[in-house]
């Protein structure tokens, strides 16, 4: 997609979009071509159009050398414009362009919208995401937005912002591709090969711990989960040195990489199992994030840890009642084989602590319970450090990748104690009460004192009710929150 910034409309075809604020309604016409001024007057007279939110009109124009379709969006009052509205407007524009197959789109960006142009562009780019289907024949060439013209008299830092928007939208698409792909396509092997490929381009180092090495190092919890799988477990370690001071303590990001979560012997039922290829979304987020760090110029030392396993059933699988020894040395009684994410993360956290991090963030589709508590618009935020948690929540709010705090009561940790081992992975019977918090409480025992925040994307990573700039399926939840946070 080519993006051009012009002071006047130069496009002679395609779609023309004019967002109008209530306050600007009267001032705007002087900026606009004569025919559009007439159109706005007509709409005001006949349809009472005043730029109110939700008012939108589209029409065709038969003038030569002018876009053939015009859309006018009411934006509401100036004080209400924010990142989310702008992302959503971008999403709507992208979807209209796609459904009407317009390869050329021009947008008037006036007044306060100038400050939100990068969100608008990001919304457009994200809305144009497409999954290339695994079809033996491709019927039609897929739609592509070829030319995007931004019509504005603003002289703000447009070019720089557009570059950033592109980088972020690309990372979002990459994560969605990984999460949408089924487990027989994107597995530990695939992710490791991809990590190596991206590392070269994106300026970070990568190390893969294979199953032999994981055994040697005694990643007992992670390997127990993978016992039933025919495929080898792997752990991807990503190392980005962006800080000026090489010795600056790193930030550790751990992402759950369960290629498929059948539940194991606590098998998931119909309607719950089908989308469990999403269970590596945390890992995909960490990998996607690393793909953008250098291009965004992030000046921090960051280590990513992506433990990859598959939770399957076979004669070799781990069972409810097994007792396993984690990498930390702590023993865990398995009360539910479906609470596997916390086991995998426990070993990855223990490994991460060796780097003596500034702080550690876990991102995982850890619980279904978070979806019950918060739905699919808010990821759950839990941890042991209020400053870190608030910073993540705030960063998410700025980019409409929202998080909301859930409590970590000390008693939740007690409930994860076992009588026959150091801990158990679920508190049988009442596991569903505060399920997300108890999952986090289990992780907290492995974290110790290091500042830590946990992002539970169990309700947000995958959606059946997409926002205007999303699609059904993967959302890349957590990625834009983290990228915004790391850019501060
Ligand atoms: N991967 C699931 C959580 C999940 C469910 C993510 C639905 C996305 C959508 C996780 O491993 C799991 O099964 N958690 C259980 C824990 C329970 C057994 C304590 C859950 O939340 O039901
Ligand atoms: Zn599970
Ligand atoms: Zn899981």
Short mmCIF file of C-alpha atoms and ligand atoms in Angstrom, two decimals:
data_model
loop_
_atom_site.label_atom_id
_atom_site.label_comp_id
_atom_site.label_asym_id
_atom_site.label_seq_id
_atom_site.Cartn_x
_atom_site.Cartn_y
_atom_site.Cartn_z
CA UNK A 1 0.00 0.00 0.00
CA UNK A 2 1.30 3.40 -1.04
CA UNK A 3 0.49 6.29 1.30
CA UNK A 4 0.59 9.88 0.04
CA UNK A 5 0.03 13.06 1.98
CA UNK A 6 -1.45 15.93 -0.06
CA UNK A 7 -2.90 19.32 0.75
CA UNK A 8 -5.65 18.87 -1.80
CA UNK A 9 -7.36 15.85 -3.17
CA UNK A 10 -5.56 14.55 -6.26
CA UNK A 11 -7.13 11.12 -6.56
CA UNK A 12 -9.38 10.74 -9.58
CA UNK A 13 -11.03 7.44 -8.65
CA UNK A 14 -12.04 5.14 -5.86
CA UNK A 15 -13.40 6.13 -2.48
CA UNK A 16 -13.37 9.53 -0.80
CA UNK A 17 -13.93 9.64 2.97
CA UNK A 18 -14.84 12.79 4.86
CA UNK A 19 -14.99 12.55 8.64
CA UNK A 20 -16.90 15.55 10.02
CA UNK A 21 -17.00 16.79 13.62
CA UNK A 22 -20.04 18.65 14.91
CA UNK A 23 -18.03 21.77 15.74
CA UNK A 24 -16.17 21.78 12.43
CA UNK A 25 -19.25 21.26 10.38
CA UNK A 26 -19.56 24.91 9.39
CA UNK A 27 -15.85 25.65 8.99
CA UNK A 28 -14.97 22.60 7.00
CA UNK A 29 -16.60 23.31 3.65
CA UNK A 30 -13.97 25.87 2.59
CA UNK A 31 -11.40 23.05 2.60
CA UNK A 32 -13.51 20.84 0.44
CA UNK A 33 -14.10 20.77 -3.30
CA UNK A 34 -17.22 22.58 -4.52
CA UNK A 35 -19.25 19.45 -5.24
CA UNK A 36 -18.67 18.12 -1.72
CA UNK A 37 -19.60 21.47 -0.18
CA UNK A 38 -22.89 21.24 -2.09
CA UNK A 39 -23.38 17.67 -0.94
CA UNK A 40 -22.89 18.60 2.73
CA UNK A 41 -25.40 21.45 2.43
CA UNK A 42 -27.86 19.11 0.82
CA UNK A 43 -27.38 16.52 3.57
CA UNK A 44 -27.89 19.13 6.24
CA UNK A 45 -31.09 20.34 4.63
CA UNK A 46 -32.59 17.00 3.72
CA UNK A 47 -31.19 14.61 6.30
CA UNK A 48 -30.41 16.94 9.20
CA UNK A 49 -26.74 15.91 8.96
CA UNK A 50 -24.65 17.82 11.49
CA UNK A 51 -21.67 15.55 12.07
CA UNK A 52 -23.29 13.71 14.95
CA UNK A 53 -21.76 10.41 15.90
CA UNK A 54 -23.41 7.53 14.08
CA UNK A 55 -24.62 9.73 11.20
CA UNK A 56 -23.02 8.48 8.03
CA UNK A 57 -23.89 8.73 4.36
CA UNK A 58 -22.50 7.35 1.18
CA UNK A 59 -23.27 8.30 -2.37
CA UNK A 60 -21.90 8.10 -5.88
CA UNK A 61 -20.54 11.05 -7.81
CA UNK A 62 -20.57 11.06 -11.58
CA UNK A 63 -18.04 13.86 -12.04
CA UNK A 64 -15.11 13.03 -14.28
CA UNK A 65 -11.70 12.62 -12.67
CA UNK A 66 -13.14 12.49 -9.19
CA UNK A 67 -13.59 9.54 -6.77
CA UNK A 68 -16.80 7.76 -7.64
CA UNK A 69 -17.89 6.92 -4.12
CA UNK A 70 -18.07 9.40 -1.25
CA UNK A 71 -18.59 8.54 2.40
CA UNK A 72 -19.31 11.10 5.06
CA UNK A 73 -18.82 10.06 8.66
CA UNK A 74 -20.28 11.97 11.58
CA UNK A 75 -17.60 12.01 14.28
CA UNK A 76 -19.57 13.63 17.13
CA UNK A 77 -18.08 16.36 19.28
CA UNK A 78 -14.39 17.22 19.18
CA UNK A 79 -13.91 16.53 22.88
CA UNK A 80 -14.86 12.87 22.41
CA UNK A 81 -12.27 11.94 19.79
CA UNK A 82 -9.74 9.49 21.14
CA UNK A 83 -7.52 6.60 20.04
CA UNK A 84 -10.30 4.08 20.08
CA UNK A 85 -12.67 6.15 17.94
CA UNK A 86 -9.93 6.78 15.47
CA UNK A 87 -8.92 3.11 15.27
CA UNK A 88 -12.56 2.18 14.82
CA UNK A 89 -13.06 4.79 12.10
CA UNK A 90 -10.01 3.38 10.32
CA UNK A 91 -11.51 -0.08 10.68
CA UNK A 92 -14.80 1.06 9.18
CA UNK A 93 -13.06 2.80 6.28
CA UNK A 94 -10.97 -0.28 5.55
CA UNK A 95 -14.02 -2.51 5.55
CA UNK A 96 -16.01 -0.21 3.23
CA UNK A 97 -13.03 0.04 0.87
CA UNK A 98 -12.77 -3.72 0.82
CA UNK A 99 -16.47 -4.47 0.39
CA UNK A 100 -16.76 -1.94 -2.43
CA UNK A 101 -13.41 -3.13 -3.88
CA UNK A 102 -11.90 0.35 -4.08
CA UNK A 103 -8.15 0.22 -4.60
CA UNK A 104 -7.82 3.99 -4.17
CA UNK A 105 -8.95 5.72 -1.00
CA UNK A 106 -8.64 9.39 -0.06
CA UNK A 107 -9.41 10.68 3.41
CA UNK A 108 -9.78 14.25 4.60
CA UNK A 109 -7.93 14.62 7.87
CA UNK A 110 -8.83 17.90 9.43
CA UNK A 111 -8.84 19.53 12.85
CA UNK A 112 -8.35 17.28 15.85
CA UNK A 113 -8.25 14.13 13.77
CA UNK A 114 -4.72 15.17 12.75
CA UNK A 115 -3.54 14.10 16.21
CA UNK A 116 -4.99 10.65 15.71
CA UNK A 117 -3.95 10.02 12.12
CA UNK A 118 -1.59 7.19 13.04
CA UNK A 119 -4.41 5.32 14.82
CA UNK A 120 -6.64 5.91 11.82
CA UNK A 121 -4.07 4.39 9.49
CA UNK A 122 -3.41 1.54 11.87
CA UNK A 123 -7.15 0.86 12.01
CA UNK A 124 -7.27 0.73 8.22
CA UNK A 125 -4.28 -1.58 7.98
CA UNK A 126 -5.52 -3.91 10.68
CA UNK A 127 -8.98 -4.08 9.10
CA UNK A 128 -7.40 -5.23 5.84
CA UNK A 129 -5.88 -8.29 7.45
CA UNK A 130 -6.83 -11.46 5.65
CA UNK A 131 -6.25 -15.11 6.33
CA UNK A 132 -5.05 -16.84 3.22
CA UNK A 133 -7.22 -19.93 3.24
CA UNK A 134 -5.82 -23.40 2.71
CA UNK A 135 -7.80 -23.91 -0.50
CA UNK A 136 -6.51 -25.97 -3.37
CA UNK A 137 -7.81 -23.34 -5.83
CA UNK A 138 -7.84 -19.62 -5.30
CA UNK A 139 -10.91 -18.24 -7.01
CA UNK A 140 -10.28 -14.51 -7.29
CA UNK A 141 -7.22 -12.40 -6.66
CA UNK A 142 -7.65 -11.01 -3.14
CA UNK A 143 -8.59 -7.36 -2.60
CA UNK A 144 -5.77 -4.91 -2.05
CA UNK A 145 -5.84 -1.25 -1.09
CA UNK A 146 -3.19 0.15 -3.42
CA UNK A 147 -3.23 3.91 -2.87
CA UNK A 148 -4.14 5.73 0.30
CA UNK A 149 -4.20 9.51 0.06
CA UNK A 150 -4.36 11.59 3.24
CA UNK A 151 -5.63 15.06 2.49
CA UNK A 152 -4.47 17.44 5.17
CA UNK A 153 -2.99 20.89 5.63
CA UNK A 154 -1.34 19.83 8.88
CA UNK A 155 2.44 19.80 8.95
CA UNK A 156 2.74 17.43 11.89
CA UNK A 157 5.04 14.45 12.08
CA UNK A 158 2.89 12.41 9.76
CA UNK A 159 5.59 10.46 7.95
CA UNK A 160 7.19 9.16 11.16
CA UNK A 161 3.85 8.16 12.62
CA UNK A 162 2.84 6.37 9.46
CA UNK A 163 6.04 4.34 9.54
CA UNK A 164 5.32 3.27 13.12
CA UNK A 165 1.72 2.42 12.29
CA UNK A 166 2.93 0.17 9.51
CA UNK A 167 5.41 -1.66 11.73
CA UNK A 168 2.80 -2.25 14.41
CA UNK A 169 0.10 -3.34 11.93
CA UNK A 170 2.56 -5.80 10.38
CA UNK A 171 3.40 -7.29 13.76
CA UNK A 172 -0.33 -7.59 14.51
CA UNK A 173 -0.92 -9.44 11.23
CA UNK A 174 1.99 -11.74 11.92
CA UNK A 175 0.66 -12.69 15.36
CA UNK A 176 -2.84 -13.24 13.94
CA UNK A 177 -1.43 -15.50 11.23
CA UNK A 178 0.35 -17.63 13.81
CA UNK A 179 -2.65 -17.85 16.12
CA UNK A 180 -5.20 -18.51 13.38
CA UNK A 181 -3.15 -21.32 11.86
CA UNK A 182 -4.00 -24.82 13.07
CA UNK A 183 -1.64 -26.85 15.22
CA UNK A 184 -0.69 -29.22 12.40
CA UNK A 185 0.73 -26.21 10.50
CA UNK A 186 2.19 -23.97 13.18
CA UNK A 187 3.99 -26.14 15.73
CA UNK A 188 7.19 -25.96 17.79
CA UNK A 189 9.29 -26.73 14.72
CA UNK A 190 7.60 -24.01 12.66
CA UNK A 191 7.84 -21.36 15.38
CA UNK A 192 11.52 -22.11 16.02
CA UNK A 193 12.34 -21.82 12.32
CA UNK A 194 10.36 -18.57 12.10
CA UNK A 195 12.08 -17.14 15.17
CA UNK A 196 15.46 -17.80 13.54
CA UNK A 197 14.33 -16.17 10.31
CA UNK A 198 12.98 -13.06 12.01
CA UNK A 199 16.00 -12.77 14.31
CA UNK A 200 18.32 -11.99 11.42
CA UNK A 201 16.05 -9.32 9.96
CA UNK A 202 14.95 -7.78 13.21
CA UNK A 203 18.26 -7.59 15.05
CA UNK A 204 18.00 -9.99 17.95
CA UNK A 205 19.59 -13.28 18.93
CA UNK A 206 17.77 -16.53 19.22
CA UNK A 207 18.52 -19.78 20.99
CA UNK A 208 16.37 -22.89 20.85
CA UNK A 209 16.40 -25.33 23.72
CA UNK A 210 15.38 -28.69 22.30
CA UNK A 211 13.81 -31.52 24.26
CA UNK A 212 17.15 -33.13 25.07
CA UNK A 213 18.43 -29.88 26.53
CA UNK A 214 15.19 -29.27 28.43
CA UNK A 215 15.54 -32.73 29.97
CA UNK A 216 19.16 -32.07 30.87
CA UNK A 217 18.18 -28.81 32.56
CA UNK A 218 15.20 -30.54 34.30
CA UNK A 219 12.25 -28.53 32.99
CA UNK A 220 10.05 -31.15 34.70
CA UNK A 221 6.73 -29.27 34.60
CA UNK A 222 6.93 -28.28 30.96
CA UNK A 223 8.02 -31.75 29.89
CA UNK A 224 5.23 -33.41 31.89
CA UNK A 225 2.67 -31.42 29.89
CA UNK A 226 4.28 -32.47 26.61
CA UNK A 227 4.53 -36.16 27.57
CA UNK A 228 1.41 -37.13 25.59
CA UNK A 229 2.49 -35.38 22.40
CA UNK A 230 4.17 -37.10 19.47
CA UNK A 231 6.15 -33.92 18.90
CA UNK A 232 9.16 -32.62 20.80
CA UNK A 233 8.90 -29.74 23.24
CA UNK A 234 11.07 -26.71 22.58
CA UNK A 235 11.79 -23.44 24.27
CA UNK A 236 12.64 -20.38 22.20
CA UNK A 237 14.83 -17.76 23.87
CA UNK A 238 14.94 -14.36 22.20
CA UNK A 239 17.51 -11.78 23.21
CA UNK A 240 17.25 -8.13 22.14
CA UNK A 241 19.94 -5.73 23.26
CA UNK A 242 18.53 -2.26 22.65
CA UNK A 243 19.78 -0.37 25.71
CA UNK A 244 22.82 1.92 25.41
CA UNK A 245 24.22 0.29 28.50
CA UNK A 246 24.85 -3.35 27.72
CA UNK A 247 24.65 -4.23 31.40
CA UNK A 248 21.23 -2.73 31.92
CA UNK A 249 19.03 -5.36 33.57
CA UNK A 250 16.70 -6.99 31.06
CA UNK A 251 12.95 -7.06 30.94
CA UNK A 252 11.70 -10.64 30.63
CA UNK A 253 8.64 -11.50 28.59
CA UNK A 254 7.29 -15.02 28.90
CA UNK A 255 4.60 -16.20 26.45
CA UNK A 256 2.61 -19.43 26.79
CA UNK A 257 3.16 -21.57 23.72
CA UNK A 258 0.72 -24.47 23.95
CA UNK A 259 0.36 -25.53 20.33
CA UNK A 260 -2.87 -27.34 21.12
CA UNK A 261 -4.64 -27.72 24.43
CA UNK A 262 -6.91 -30.75 24.35
CA UNK A 263 -7.10 -30.58 28.14
CA UNK A 264 -5.25 -33.89 28.37
CA UNK A 265 -7.06 -36.57 30.41
CA UNK A 266 -9.26 -33.79 31.77
CA UNK A 267 -10.37 -33.56 28.18
CA UNK A 268 -12.09 -30.40 26.95
CA UNK A 269 -15.69 -30.95 25.75
CA UNK A 270 -17.40 -30.11 22.45
CA UNK A 271 -17.54 -26.34 21.79
CA UNK A 272 -14.48 -25.74 23.96
CA UNK A 273 -11.80 -27.82 22.29
CA UNK A 274 -12.14 -26.60 18.68
CA UNK A 275 -10.33 -23.28 19.08
CA UNK A 276 -7.52 -24.55 21.28
CA UNK A 277 -4.91 -23.97 18.60
CA UNK A 278 -5.11 -20.40 19.98
CA UNK A 279 -3.34 -21.57 23.14
CA UNK A 280 0.03 -20.39 21.84
CA UNK A 281 -1.21 -16.79 21.48
CA UNK A 282 1.00 -15.59 24.35
CA UNK A 283 4.07 -17.06 22.65
CA UNK A 284 3.03 -15.63 19.29
CA UNK A 285 2.64 -12.22 20.93
CA UNK A 286 6.18 -12.36 22.28
CA UNK A 287 7.56 -13.40 18.89
CA UNK A 288 5.53 -10.72 17.08
CA UNK A 289 6.72 -8.14 19.55
CA UNK A 290 10.37 -9.03 18.93
CA UNK A 291 9.80 -8.64 15.19
CA UNK A 292 9.05 -4.94 15.79
CA UNK A 293 11.51 -3.90 18.53
CA UNK A 294 14.37 -2.75 16.32
CA UNK A 295 12.20 -1.03 13.75
CA UNK A 296 10.43 0.88 16.50
CA UNK A 297 13.81 1.86 17.93
CA UNK A 298 13.10 0.50 21.41
CA UNK A 299 16.08 1.18 23.63
CA UNK A 300 15.75 -1.55 26.21
CA UNK A 301 17.26 -4.95 26.83
CA UNK A 302 14.52 -7.51 26.47
CA UNK A 303 14.55 -11.29 26.72
CA UNK A 304 11.64 -13.32 25.39
CA UNK A 305 10.95 -16.87 26.55
CA UNK A 306 8.47 -19.02 24.63
CA UNK A 307 8.01 -22.54 26.02
CA UNK A 308 6.28 -24.67 23.40
CA UNK A 309 4.41 -27.89 24.15
CA UNK A 310 1.26 -29.70 23.16
CA UNK A 311 -1.27 -30.94 25.74
CA UNK A 312 -2.45 -34.27 24.30
CA UNK A 313 -3.77 -37.67 25.24
CA UNK A 314 -1.78 -40.89 24.81
CA UNK A 315 -0.43 -43.75 26.86
CA UNK A 316 2.45 -41.45 27.76
CA UNK A 317 0.42 -38.47 28.92
CA UNK A 318 0.65 -37.08 32.40
CA UNK A 319 -2.34 -37.88 34.61
CA UNK A 320 -4.41 -36.24 37.30
CA UNK A 321 -2.71 -37.38 40.56
CA UNK A 322 0.82 -37.37 39.12
CA UNK A 323 3.44 -35.52 41.13
CA UNK A 324 6.04 -33.67 39.11
CA UNK A 325 9.21 -31.77 39.94
CA UNK A 326 9.51 -28.34 38.32
CA UNK A 327 12.70 -26.63 37.16
CA UNK A 328 12.65 -24.63 40.41
CA UNK A 329 12.79 -27.87 42.43
CA UNK A 330 9.26 -27.32 43.81
CA UNK A 331 6.96 -30.31 43.45
CA UNK A 332 3.43 -30.08 42.08
CA UNK A 333 0.50 -32.45 42.46
CA UNK A 334 -1.46 -32.56 39.21
CA UNK A 335 -5.12 -32.19 40.07
CA UNK A 336 -6.21 -31.20 36.57
CA UNK A 337 -4.26 -31.84 33.36
CA UNK A 338 -6.11 -28.95 31.72
CA UNK A 339 -4.41 -26.43 34.00
CA UNK A 340 -1.23 -26.98 31.96
CA UNK A 341 -0.36 -23.38 31.10
CA UNK A 342 0.70 -22.52 34.62
CA UNK A 343 3.02 -25.56 34.67
CA UNK A 344 4.68 -24.56 31.42
CA UNK A 345 5.02 -20.95 32.56
CA UNK A 346 6.39 -21.96 35.96
CA UNK A 347 9.50 -23.48 34.38
CA UNK A 348 9.90 -20.60 31.95
CA UNK A 349 9.65 -18.09 34.81
CA UNK A 350 12.30 -19.99 36.80
CA UNK A 351 14.57 -19.89 33.75
CA UNK A 352 13.85 -16.16 33.29
CA UNK A 353 14.81 -15.31 36.85
CA UNK A 354 18.38 -16.42 36.12
CA UNK A 355 18.79 -13.25 34.03
CA UNK A 356 18.15 -11.10 37.13
CA UNK A 357 15.46 -9.07 35.39
CA UNK A 358 14.25 -5.54 36.16
CA UNK A 359 10.81 -7.02 35.94
CA UNK A 360 8.99 -9.91 34.32
CA UNK A 361 5.76 -10.03 32.32
CA UNK A 362 3.84 -13.19 31.51
CA UNK A 363 1.33 -13.20 28.66
CA UNK A 364 -0.85 -16.23 28.27
CA UNK A 365 -4.22 -17.70 27.37
CA UNK A 366 -4.04 -19.03 30.90
CA UNK A 367 -7.69 -19.34 31.86
CA UNK A 368 -11.15 -19.48 30.36
CA UNK A 369 -12.29 -17.92 33.64
CA UNK A 370 -10.90 -14.53 32.60
CA UNK A 371 -13.41 -14.50 29.75
CA UNK A 372 -16.21 -15.18 32.24
CA UNK A 373 -15.02 -12.29 34.40
CA UNK A 374 -14.09 -9.69 31.78
CA UNK A 375 -15.40 -10.84 28.38
CA UNK A 376 -13.44 -10.28 25.19
CA UNK A 377 -12.66 -6.56 25.49
CA UNK A 378 -10.40 -6.65 28.56
CA UNK A 379 -7.44 -8.88 29.26
CA UNK A 380 -6.93 -9.66 32.94
CA UNK A 381 -4.01 -7.94 34.68
CA UNK A 382 -2.59 -9.47 37.84
CA UNK A 383 0.73 -9.27 39.59
CA UNK A 384 2.77 -8.20 42.58
CA UNK A 385 3.60 -4.65 41.52
CA UNK A 386 1.06 -1.86 41.29
CA UNK A 387 3.25 0.53 39.29
CA UNK A 388 3.93 -2.03 36.57
CA UNK A 389 0.30 -3.13 36.44
CA UNK A 390 -0.99 0.43 36.16
CA UNK A 391 1.59 1.28 33.48
CA UNK A 392 0.42 -1.68 31.40
CA UNK A 393 -3.23 -0.83 31.93
CA UNK A 394 -2.60 2.79 30.90
CA UNK A 395 -0.54 1.77 27.85
CA UNK A 396 -3.32 -0.56 26.77
CA UNK A 397 -5.92 2.16 27.13
CA UNK A 398 -4.01 4.44 24.81
CA UNK A 399 -4.13 1.91 21.99
CA UNK A 400 -7.49 0.23 22.67
CA UNK A 401 -5.82 -3.01 23.71
CA UNK A 402 -7.43 -2.97 27.12
CA UNK A 403 -6.57 -4.61 30.39
CA UNK A 404 -8.40 -4.64 33.71
CA UNK A 405 -7.05 -5.61 37.12
CA UNK A 406 -8.05 -8.78 38.89
CA UNK A 407 -7.15 -9.39 42.55
CA UNK A 408 -4.43 -11.62 43.98
CA UNK A 409 -5.54 -12.35 47.53
CA UNK A 410 -2.88 -14.05 49.69
CA UNK A 411 -5.40 -16.82 50.41
CA UNK A 412 -5.42 -17.74 46.72
CA UNK A 413 -1.82 -18.77 47.10
CA UNK A 414 -2.69 -20.86 50.15
CA UNK A 415 -5.40 -22.63 48.16
CA UNK A 416 -2.74 -23.84 45.75
CA UNK A 417 -0.85 -25.71 48.52
CA UNK A 418 -0.99 -29.49 48.38
CA UNK A 419 -0.91 -31.99 51.21
CA UNK A 420 1.32 -34.41 49.37
CA UNK A 421 3.48 -32.02 47.30
CA UNK A 422 4.60 -28.39 47.61
CA UNK A 423 1.72 -27.22 45.45
CA UNK A 424 -1.16 -28.43 43.34
CA UNK A 425 -2.06 -27.00 39.95
CA UNK A 426 -5.77 -26.42 40.73
CA UNK A 427 -7.74 -26.34 43.95
CA UNK A 428 -10.20 -29.11 43.22
CA UNK A 429 -13.84 -28.36 43.74
CA UNK A 430 -13.67 -24.57 43.77
CA UNK A 431 -11.21 -24.18 40.87
CA UNK A 432 -13.77 -22.11 38.94
CA UNK A 433 -14.09 -19.45 41.64
CA UNK A 434 -11.62 -16.66 40.90
CA UNK A 435 -10.04 -19.10 38.44
CA UNK A 436 -7.82 -16.49 36.78
CA UNK A 437 -6.55 -15.13 40.06
CA UNK A 438 -5.71 -18.61 41.30
CA UNK A 439 -3.86 -19.36 38.07
CA UNK A 440 -1.85 -16.21 38.67
CA UNK A 441 -1.40 -17.12 42.35
CA UNK A 442 0.23 -20.37 41.24
CA UNK A 443 2.64 -18.38 39.03
CA UNK A 444 3.33 -15.94 41.88
CA UNK A 445 4.92 -18.75 43.92
CA UNK A 446 7.58 -19.13 41.23
CA UNK A 447 8.16 -15.40 40.79
CA UNK A 448 9.15 -14.50 44.32
CA UNK A 449 10.03 -10.82 44.76
CA UNK A 450 10.75 -9.76 41.18
CA UNK A 451 8.25 -7.11 39.99
CA UNK A 452 5.82 -9.00 37.82
CA UNK A 453 2.62 -8.52 35.87
CA UNK A 454 0.58 -11.25 34.25
CA UNK A 455 -1.64 -10.58 31.24
CA UNK A 456 -4.32 -13.25 30.92
CA UNK A 457 -5.51 -13.12 27.31
CA UNK A 458 -7.73 -16.21 27.68
CA UNK A 459 -10.84 -14.12 26.86
CA UNK A 460 -9.30 -11.69 24.37
CA UNK A 461 -6.87 -13.61 22.13
CA UNK A 462 -9.65 -14.98 19.99
CA UNK A 463 -13.00 -13.34 19.31
CA UNK A 464 -16.31 -14.15 17.71
CA UNK A 465 -17.42 -10.51 18.08
CA UNK A 466 -14.70 -8.46 16.38
CA UNK A 467 -14.20 -4.69 16.73
CA UNK A 468 -14.41 -2.69 13.47
CA UNK A 469 -10.67 -3.17 12.87
CA UNK A 470 -10.65 -6.86 13.83
CA UNK A 471 -11.90 -10.11 12.33
CA UNK A 472 -13.33 -13.29 13.75
CA UNK A 473 -10.52 -15.36 15.18
CA UNK A 474 -7.17 -14.10 16.43
CA UNK A 475 -6.90 -10.51 17.72
CA UNK A 476 -3.23 -10.26 18.79
CA UNK A 477 -4.50 -8.99 22.17
CA UNK A 478 -1.69 -7.79 24.41
CA UNK A 479 0.70 -6.99 21.58
CA UNK A 480 -0.16 -3.33 21.06
CA UNK A 481 -0.45 -2.82 24.82
CA UNK A 482 3.07 -4.18 25.30
CA UNK A 483 4.57 -2.33 22.33
CA UNK A 484 3.11 0.95 23.55
CA UNK A 485 4.38 0.23 27.06
CA UNK A 486 7.90 -0.58 25.81
CA UNK A 487 8.06 2.58 23.70
CA UNK A 488 7.67 4.80 26.79
N1 LIG B 1 -5.97 -22.84 27.58
C1 LIG B 1 -6.90 -22.91 28.61
C2 LIG B 1 -7.60 -21.59 28.90
C3 LIG B 1 -8.46 -21.05 27.79
C4 LIG B 1 -9.77 -21.43 27.67
C5 LIG B 1 -7.96 -20.11 26.93
C6 LIG B 1 -10.56 -20.89 26.67
C7 LIG B 1 -8.73 -19.58 25.93
C8 LIG B 1 -10.05 -19.96 25.80
C9 LIG B 1 -6.23 -23.35 29.92
O1 LIG B 1 -5.16 -24.20 29.78
C10 LIG B 1 -7.28 -24.04 30.72
O2 LIG B 1 -7.77 -25.03 30.28
N2 LIG B 1 -7.61 -23.49 31.88
C11 LIG B 1 -8.64 -24.02 32.72
C12 LIG B 1 -8.12 -24.06 34.13
C13 LIG B 1 -8.99 -24.85 35.05
C14 LIG B 1 -8.83 -26.32 34.76
C15 LIG B 1 -8.57 -24.55 36.46
C16 LIG B 1 -9.86 -23.10 32.64
O3 LIG B 1 -9.70 -21.88 32.74
O4 LIG B 1 -10.96 -23.63 32.49
ZN1 LIG B 2 -5.83 -26.23 29.57
ZN1 LIG B 3 -4.16 -23.99 27.92
#
